[in-house]
JSON list of C-alpha atoms and ligand atoms in Angstrom, two decimals:
[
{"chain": "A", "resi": 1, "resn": "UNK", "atom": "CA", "xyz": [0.00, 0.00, 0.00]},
{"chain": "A", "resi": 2, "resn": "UNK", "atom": "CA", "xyz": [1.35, 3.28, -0.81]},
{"chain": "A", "resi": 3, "resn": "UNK", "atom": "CA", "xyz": [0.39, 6.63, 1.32]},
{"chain": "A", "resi": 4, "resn": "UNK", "atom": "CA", "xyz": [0.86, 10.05, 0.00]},
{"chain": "A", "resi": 5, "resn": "UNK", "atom": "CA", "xyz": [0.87, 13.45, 3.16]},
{"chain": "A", "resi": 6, "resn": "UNK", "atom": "CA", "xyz": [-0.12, 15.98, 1.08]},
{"chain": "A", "resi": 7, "resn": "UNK", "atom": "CA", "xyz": [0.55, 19.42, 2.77]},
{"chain": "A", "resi": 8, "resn": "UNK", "atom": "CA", "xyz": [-0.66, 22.86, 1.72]},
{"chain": "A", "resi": 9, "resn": "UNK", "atom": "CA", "xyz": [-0.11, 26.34, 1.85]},
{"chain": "A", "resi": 10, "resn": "UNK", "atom": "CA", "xyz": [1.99, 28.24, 4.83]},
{"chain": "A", "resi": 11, "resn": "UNK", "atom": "CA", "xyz": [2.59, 24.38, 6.06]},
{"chain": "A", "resi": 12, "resn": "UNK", "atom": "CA", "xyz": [6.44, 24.86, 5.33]},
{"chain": "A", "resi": 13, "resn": "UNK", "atom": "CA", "xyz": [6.70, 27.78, 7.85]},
{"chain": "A", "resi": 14, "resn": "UNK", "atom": "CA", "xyz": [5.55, 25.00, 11.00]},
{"chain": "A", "resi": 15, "resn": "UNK", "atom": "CA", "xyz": [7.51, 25.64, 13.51]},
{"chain": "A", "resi": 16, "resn": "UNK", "atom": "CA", "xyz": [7.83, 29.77, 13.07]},
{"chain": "A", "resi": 17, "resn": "UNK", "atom": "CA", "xyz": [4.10, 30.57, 11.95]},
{"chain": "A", "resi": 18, "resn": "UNK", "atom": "CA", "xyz": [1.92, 31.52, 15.05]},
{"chain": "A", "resi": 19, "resn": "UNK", "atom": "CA", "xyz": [3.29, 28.55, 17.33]},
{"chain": "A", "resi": 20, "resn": "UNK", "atom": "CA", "xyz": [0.47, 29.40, 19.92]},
{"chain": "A", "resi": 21, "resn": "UNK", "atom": "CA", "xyz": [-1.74, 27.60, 17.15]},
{"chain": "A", "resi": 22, "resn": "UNK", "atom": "CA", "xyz": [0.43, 25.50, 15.37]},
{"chain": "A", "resi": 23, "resn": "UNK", "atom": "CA", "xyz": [3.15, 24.47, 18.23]},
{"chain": "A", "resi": 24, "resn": "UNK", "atom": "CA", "xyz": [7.13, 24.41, 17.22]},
{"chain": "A", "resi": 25, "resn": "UNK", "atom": "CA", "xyz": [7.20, 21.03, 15.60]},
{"chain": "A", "resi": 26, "resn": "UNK", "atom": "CA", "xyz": [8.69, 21.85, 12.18]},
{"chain": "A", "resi": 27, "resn": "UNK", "atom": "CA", "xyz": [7.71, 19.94, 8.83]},
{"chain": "A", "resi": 28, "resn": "UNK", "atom": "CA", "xyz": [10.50, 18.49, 9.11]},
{"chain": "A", "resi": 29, "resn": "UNK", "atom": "CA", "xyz": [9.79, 16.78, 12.00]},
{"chain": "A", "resi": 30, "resn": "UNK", "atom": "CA", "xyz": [6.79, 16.08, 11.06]},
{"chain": "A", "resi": 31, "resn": "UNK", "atom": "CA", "xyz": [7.66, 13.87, 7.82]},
{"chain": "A", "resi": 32, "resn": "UNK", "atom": "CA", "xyz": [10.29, 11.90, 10.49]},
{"chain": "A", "resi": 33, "resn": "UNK", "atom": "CA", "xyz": [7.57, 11.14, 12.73]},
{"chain": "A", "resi": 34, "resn": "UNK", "atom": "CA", "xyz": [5.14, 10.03, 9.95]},
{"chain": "A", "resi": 35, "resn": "UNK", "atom": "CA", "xyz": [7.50, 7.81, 8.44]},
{"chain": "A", "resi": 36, "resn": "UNK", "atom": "CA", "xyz": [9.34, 6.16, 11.38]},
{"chain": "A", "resi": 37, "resn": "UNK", "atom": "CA", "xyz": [5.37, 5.02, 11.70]},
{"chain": "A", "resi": 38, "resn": "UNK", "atom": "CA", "xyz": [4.95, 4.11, 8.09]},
{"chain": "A", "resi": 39, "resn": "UNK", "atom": "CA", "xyz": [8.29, 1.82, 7.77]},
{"chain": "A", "resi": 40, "resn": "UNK", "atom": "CA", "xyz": [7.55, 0.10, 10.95]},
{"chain": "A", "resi": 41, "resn": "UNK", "atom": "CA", "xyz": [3.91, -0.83, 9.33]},
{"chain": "A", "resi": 42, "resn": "UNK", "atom": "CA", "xyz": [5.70, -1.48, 6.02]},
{"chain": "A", "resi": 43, "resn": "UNK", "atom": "CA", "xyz": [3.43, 0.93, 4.02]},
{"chain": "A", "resi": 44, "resn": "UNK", "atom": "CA", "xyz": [5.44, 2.95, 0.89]},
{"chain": "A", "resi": 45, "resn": "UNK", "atom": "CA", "xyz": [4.93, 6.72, 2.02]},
{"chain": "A", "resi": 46, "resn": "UNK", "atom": "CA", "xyz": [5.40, 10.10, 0.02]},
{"chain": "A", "resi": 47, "resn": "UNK", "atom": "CA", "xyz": [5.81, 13.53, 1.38]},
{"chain": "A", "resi": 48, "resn": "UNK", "atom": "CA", "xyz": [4.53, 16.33, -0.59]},
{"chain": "A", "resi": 49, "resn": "UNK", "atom": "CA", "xyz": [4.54, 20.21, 0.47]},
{"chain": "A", "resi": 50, "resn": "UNK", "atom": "CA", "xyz": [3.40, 22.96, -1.41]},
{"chain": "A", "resi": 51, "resn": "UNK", "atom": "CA", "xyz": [2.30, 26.60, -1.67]},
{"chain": "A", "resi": 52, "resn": "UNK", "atom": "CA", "xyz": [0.78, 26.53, -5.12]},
{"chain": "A", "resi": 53, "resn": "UNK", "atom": "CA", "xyz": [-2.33, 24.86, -6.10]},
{"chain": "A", "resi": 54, "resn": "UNK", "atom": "CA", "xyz": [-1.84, 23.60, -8.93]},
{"chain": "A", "resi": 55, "resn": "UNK", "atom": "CA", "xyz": [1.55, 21.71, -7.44]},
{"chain": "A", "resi": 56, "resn": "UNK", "atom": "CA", "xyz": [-1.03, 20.21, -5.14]},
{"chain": "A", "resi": 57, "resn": "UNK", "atom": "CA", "xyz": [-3.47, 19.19, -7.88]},
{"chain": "A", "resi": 58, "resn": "UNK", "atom": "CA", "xyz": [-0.69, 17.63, -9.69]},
{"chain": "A", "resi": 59, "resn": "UNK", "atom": "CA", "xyz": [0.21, 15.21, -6.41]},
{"chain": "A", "resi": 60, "resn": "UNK", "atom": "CA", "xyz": [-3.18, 14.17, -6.42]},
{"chain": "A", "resi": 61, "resn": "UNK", "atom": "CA", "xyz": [-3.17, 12.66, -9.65]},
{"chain": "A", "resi": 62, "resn": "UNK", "atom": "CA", "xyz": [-0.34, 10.83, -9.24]},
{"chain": "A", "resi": 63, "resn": "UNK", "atom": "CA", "xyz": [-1.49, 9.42, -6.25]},
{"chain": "A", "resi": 64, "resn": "UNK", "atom": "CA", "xyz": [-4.58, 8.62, -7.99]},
{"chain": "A", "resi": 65, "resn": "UNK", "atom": "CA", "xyz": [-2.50, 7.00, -10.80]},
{"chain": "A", "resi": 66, "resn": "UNK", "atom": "CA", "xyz": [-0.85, 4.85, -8.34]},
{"chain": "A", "resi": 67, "resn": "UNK", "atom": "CA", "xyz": [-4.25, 4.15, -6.49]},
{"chain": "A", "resi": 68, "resn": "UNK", "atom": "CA", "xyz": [-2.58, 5.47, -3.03]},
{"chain": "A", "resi": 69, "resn": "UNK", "atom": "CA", "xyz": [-4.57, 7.02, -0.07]},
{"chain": "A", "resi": 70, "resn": "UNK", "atom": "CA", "xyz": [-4.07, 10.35, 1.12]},
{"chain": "A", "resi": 71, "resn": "UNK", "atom": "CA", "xyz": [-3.37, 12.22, 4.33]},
{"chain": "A", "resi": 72, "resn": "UNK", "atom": "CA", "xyz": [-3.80, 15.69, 3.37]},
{"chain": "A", "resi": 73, "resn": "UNK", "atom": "CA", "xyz": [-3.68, 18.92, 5.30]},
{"chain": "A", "resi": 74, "resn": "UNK", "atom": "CA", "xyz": [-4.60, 21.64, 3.01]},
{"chain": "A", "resi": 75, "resn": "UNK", "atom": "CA", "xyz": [-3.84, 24.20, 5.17]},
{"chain": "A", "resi": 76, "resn": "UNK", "atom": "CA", "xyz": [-6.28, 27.86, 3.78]},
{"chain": "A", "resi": 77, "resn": "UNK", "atom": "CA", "xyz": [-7.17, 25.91, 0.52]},
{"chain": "A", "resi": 78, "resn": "UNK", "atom": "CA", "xyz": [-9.40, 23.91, 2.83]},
{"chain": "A", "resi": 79, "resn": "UNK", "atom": "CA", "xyz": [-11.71, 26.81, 2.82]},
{"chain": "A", "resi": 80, "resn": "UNK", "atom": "CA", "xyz": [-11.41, 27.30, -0.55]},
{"chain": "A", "resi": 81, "resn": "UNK", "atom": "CA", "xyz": [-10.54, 25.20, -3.16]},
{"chain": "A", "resi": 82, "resn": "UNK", "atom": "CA", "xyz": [-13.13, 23.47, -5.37]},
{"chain": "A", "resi": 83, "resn": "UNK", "atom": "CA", "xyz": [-10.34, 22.46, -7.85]},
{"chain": "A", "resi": 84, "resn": "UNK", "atom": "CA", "xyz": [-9.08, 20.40, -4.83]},
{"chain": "A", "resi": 85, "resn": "UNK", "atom": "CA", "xyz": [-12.34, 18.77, -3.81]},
{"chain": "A", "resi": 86, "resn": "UNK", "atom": "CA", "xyz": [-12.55, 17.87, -7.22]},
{"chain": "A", "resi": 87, "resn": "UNK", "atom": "CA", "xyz": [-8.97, 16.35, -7.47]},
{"chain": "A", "resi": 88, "resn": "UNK", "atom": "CA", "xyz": [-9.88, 14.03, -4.15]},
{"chain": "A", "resi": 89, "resn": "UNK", "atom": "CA", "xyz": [-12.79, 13.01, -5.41]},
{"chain": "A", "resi": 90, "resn": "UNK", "atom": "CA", "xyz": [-10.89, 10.79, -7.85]},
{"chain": "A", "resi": 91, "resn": "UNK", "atom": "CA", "xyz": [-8.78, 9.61, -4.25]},
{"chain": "A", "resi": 92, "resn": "UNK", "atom": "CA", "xyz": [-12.14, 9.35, -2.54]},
{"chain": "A", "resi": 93, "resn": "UNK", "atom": "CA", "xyz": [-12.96, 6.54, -4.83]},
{"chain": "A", "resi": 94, "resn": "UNK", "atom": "CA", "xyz": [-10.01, 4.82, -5.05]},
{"chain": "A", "resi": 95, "resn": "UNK", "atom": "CA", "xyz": [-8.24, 4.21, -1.16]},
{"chain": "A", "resi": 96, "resn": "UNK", "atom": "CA", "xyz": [-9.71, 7.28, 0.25]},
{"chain": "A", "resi": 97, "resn": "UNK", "atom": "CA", "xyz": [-8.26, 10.03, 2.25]},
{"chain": "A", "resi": 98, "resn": "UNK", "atom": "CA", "xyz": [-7.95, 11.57, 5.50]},
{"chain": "A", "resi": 99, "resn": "UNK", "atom": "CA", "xyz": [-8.22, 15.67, 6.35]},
{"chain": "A", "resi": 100, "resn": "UNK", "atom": "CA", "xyz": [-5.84, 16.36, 8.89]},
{"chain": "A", "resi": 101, "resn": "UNK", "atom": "CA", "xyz": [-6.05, 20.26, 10.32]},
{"chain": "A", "resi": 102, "resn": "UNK", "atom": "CA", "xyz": [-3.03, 20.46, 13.25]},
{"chain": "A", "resi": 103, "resn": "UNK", "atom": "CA", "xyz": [-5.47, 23.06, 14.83]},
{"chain": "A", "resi": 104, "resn": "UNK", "atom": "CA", "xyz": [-9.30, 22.61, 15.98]},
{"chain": "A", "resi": 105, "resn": "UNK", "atom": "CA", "xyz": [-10.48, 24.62, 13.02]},
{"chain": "A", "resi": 106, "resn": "UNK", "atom": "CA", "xyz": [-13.74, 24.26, 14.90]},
{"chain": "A", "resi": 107, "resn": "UNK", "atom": "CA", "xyz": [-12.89, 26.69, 17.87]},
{"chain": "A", "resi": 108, "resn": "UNK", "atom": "CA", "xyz": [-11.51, 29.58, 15.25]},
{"chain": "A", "resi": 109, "resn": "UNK", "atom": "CA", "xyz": [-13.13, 32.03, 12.98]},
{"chain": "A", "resi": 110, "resn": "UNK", "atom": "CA", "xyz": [-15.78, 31.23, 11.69]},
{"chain": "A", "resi": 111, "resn": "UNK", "atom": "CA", "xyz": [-14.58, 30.68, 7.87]},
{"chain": "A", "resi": 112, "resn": "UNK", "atom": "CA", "xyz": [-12.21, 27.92, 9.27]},
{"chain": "A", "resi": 113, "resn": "UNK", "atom": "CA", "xyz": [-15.52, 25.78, 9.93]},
{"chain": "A", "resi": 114, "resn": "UNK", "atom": "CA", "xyz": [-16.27, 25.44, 6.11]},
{"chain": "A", "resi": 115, "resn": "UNK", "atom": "CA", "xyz": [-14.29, 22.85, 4.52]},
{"chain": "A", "resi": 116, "resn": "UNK", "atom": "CA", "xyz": [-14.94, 22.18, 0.62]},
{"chain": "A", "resi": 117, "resn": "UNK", "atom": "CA", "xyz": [-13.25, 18.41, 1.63]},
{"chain": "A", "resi": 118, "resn": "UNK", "atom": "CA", "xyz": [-14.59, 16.79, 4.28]},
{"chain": "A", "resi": 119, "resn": "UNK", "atom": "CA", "xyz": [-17.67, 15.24, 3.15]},
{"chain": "A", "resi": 120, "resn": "UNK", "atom": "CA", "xyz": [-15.36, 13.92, 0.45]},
{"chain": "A", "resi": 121, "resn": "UNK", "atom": "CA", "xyz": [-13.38, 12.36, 3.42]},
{"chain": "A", "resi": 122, "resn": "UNK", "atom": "CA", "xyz": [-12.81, 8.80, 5.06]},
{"chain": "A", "resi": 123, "resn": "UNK", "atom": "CA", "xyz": [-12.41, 10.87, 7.81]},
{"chain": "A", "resi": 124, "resn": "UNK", "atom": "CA", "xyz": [-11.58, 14.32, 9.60]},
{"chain": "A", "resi": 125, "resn": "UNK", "atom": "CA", "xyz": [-8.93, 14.84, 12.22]},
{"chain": "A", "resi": 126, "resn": "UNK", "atom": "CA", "xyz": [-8.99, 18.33, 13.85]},
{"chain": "A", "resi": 127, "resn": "UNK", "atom": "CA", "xyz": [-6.94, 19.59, 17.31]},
{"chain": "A", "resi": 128, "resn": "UNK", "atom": "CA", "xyz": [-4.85, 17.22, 17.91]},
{"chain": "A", "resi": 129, "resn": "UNK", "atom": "CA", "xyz": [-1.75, 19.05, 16.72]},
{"chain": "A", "resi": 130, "resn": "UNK", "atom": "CA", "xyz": [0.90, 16.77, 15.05]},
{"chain": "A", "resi": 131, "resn": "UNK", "atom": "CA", "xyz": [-0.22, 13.42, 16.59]},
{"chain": "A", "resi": 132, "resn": "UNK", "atom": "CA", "xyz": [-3.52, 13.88, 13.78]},
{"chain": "A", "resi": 133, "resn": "UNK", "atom": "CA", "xyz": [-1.05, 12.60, 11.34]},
{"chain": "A", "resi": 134, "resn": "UNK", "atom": "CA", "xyz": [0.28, 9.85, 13.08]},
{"chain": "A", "resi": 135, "resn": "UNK", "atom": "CA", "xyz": [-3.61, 9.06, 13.47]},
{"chain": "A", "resi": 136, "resn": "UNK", "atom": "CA", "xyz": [-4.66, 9.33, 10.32]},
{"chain": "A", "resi": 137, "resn": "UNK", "atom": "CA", "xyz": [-2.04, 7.21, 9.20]},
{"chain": "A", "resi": 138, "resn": "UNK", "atom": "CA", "xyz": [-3.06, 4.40, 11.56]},
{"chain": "A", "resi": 139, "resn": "UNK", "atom": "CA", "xyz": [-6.33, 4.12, 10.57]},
{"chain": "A", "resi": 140, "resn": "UNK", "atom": "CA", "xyz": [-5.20, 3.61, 7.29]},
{"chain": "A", "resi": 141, "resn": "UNK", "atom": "CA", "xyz": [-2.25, 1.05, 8.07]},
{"chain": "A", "resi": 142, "resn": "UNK", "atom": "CA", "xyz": [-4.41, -1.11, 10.35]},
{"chain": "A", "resi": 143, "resn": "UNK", "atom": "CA", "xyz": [-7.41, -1.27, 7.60]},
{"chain": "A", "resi": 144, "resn": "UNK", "atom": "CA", "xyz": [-5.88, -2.01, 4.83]},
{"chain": "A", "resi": 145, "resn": "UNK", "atom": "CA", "xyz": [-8.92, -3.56, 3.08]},
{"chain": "A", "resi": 146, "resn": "UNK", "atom": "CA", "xyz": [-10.58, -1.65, 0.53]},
{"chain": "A", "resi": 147, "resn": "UNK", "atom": "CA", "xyz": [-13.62, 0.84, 1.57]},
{"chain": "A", "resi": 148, "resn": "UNK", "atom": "CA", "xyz": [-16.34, -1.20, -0.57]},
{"chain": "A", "resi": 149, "resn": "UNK", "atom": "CA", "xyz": [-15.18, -4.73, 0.76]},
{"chain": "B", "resi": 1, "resn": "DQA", "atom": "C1", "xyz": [-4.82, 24.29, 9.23]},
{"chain": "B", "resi": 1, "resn": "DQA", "atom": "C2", "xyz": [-6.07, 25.12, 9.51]},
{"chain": "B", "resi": 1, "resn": "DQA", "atom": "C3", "xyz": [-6.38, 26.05, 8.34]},
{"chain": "B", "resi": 1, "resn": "DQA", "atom": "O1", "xyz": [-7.55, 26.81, 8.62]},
{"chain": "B", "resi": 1, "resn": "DQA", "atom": "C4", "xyz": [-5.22, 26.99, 8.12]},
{"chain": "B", "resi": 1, "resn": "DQA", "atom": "O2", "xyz": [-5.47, 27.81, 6.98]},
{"chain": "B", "resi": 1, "resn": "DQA", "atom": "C5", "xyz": [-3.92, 26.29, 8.00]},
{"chain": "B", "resi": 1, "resn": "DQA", "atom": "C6", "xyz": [-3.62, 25.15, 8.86]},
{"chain": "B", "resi": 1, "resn": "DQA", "atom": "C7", "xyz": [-4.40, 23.42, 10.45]},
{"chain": "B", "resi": 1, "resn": "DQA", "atom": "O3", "xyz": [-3.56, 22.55, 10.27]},
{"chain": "B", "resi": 1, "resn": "DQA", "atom": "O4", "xyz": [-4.88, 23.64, 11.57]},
{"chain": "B", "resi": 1, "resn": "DQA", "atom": "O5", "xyz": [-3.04, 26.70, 7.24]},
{"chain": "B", "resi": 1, "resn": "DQA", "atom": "O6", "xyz": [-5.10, 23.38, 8.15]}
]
């Protein structure tokens, strides 16, 4: 099974960018973490980070070529992006994916509580800081069957 993390916009600045939200884990860190987990459970993982959409779009596909799931965090595009929702939709019936949001977009402004991707989603992990990747990818390493079996 393969797994592409697909982060968006501003994600690269982790670590600097308003650490009372986002803590001082760096990306960096972030793509250790994820896949010290992913070679213990054996899964193939990519790491993809980008502050252009169309780069973004462009991961998707290929992920969808190589029928992989998804753990995406797409940072502000979240909010915005119906090119995006329509990229995953292609992922959402393949493997599936995972919305990850470091933050509990729930307890912010009210624009953070829209997100063109979730309904799309296997699943939604919000607040739980860095560890929501971690989670996201052990949901999909212990069920590895496909969603229609
Ligand atoms: C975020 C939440 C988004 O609203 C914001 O635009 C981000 C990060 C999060 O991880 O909490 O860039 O996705």
């Amino acid at each position: 099974m393969k797994i592409v993390v697909v982060n968006g916009p501003n994600l690269n600045r982790l670590g600097k960018r308003q650490p009372e939200i986002y803590g001082t884990t760096t990306l960096v860190d972030i793509e250790k973490l994820v896949r010290a987990h992913a070679d213990k459970a054996g899964v193939e993982l990519d790491f993809v980070q980008s502050n252009h959409e169309g780069v973004l779009l462009d991961a998707v596909h290929a992920a969808a070529d190589d029928n992989a799931a998804i753990i995406i965090n797409p940072g502000a595009f979240t909010h915005t992006s119906v090119a995006l929702r329509d990229a995953l939709a292609e992922i959402a019936d393949g493997q599936g994916y995972v919305e990850v949001h470091i933050s509990n977009v729930h307890a912010r402004e009210p624009f953070r509580q829209h997100s063109y991707l979730s309904d799309k989603a296997r699943g939604v992990i919000a607040g739980l800081g860095v560890y929501g990747y971690v989670a996201a990818l052990g949901f999909f390493t212990q069920d590895l069957t496909p969603k229609d079996a």
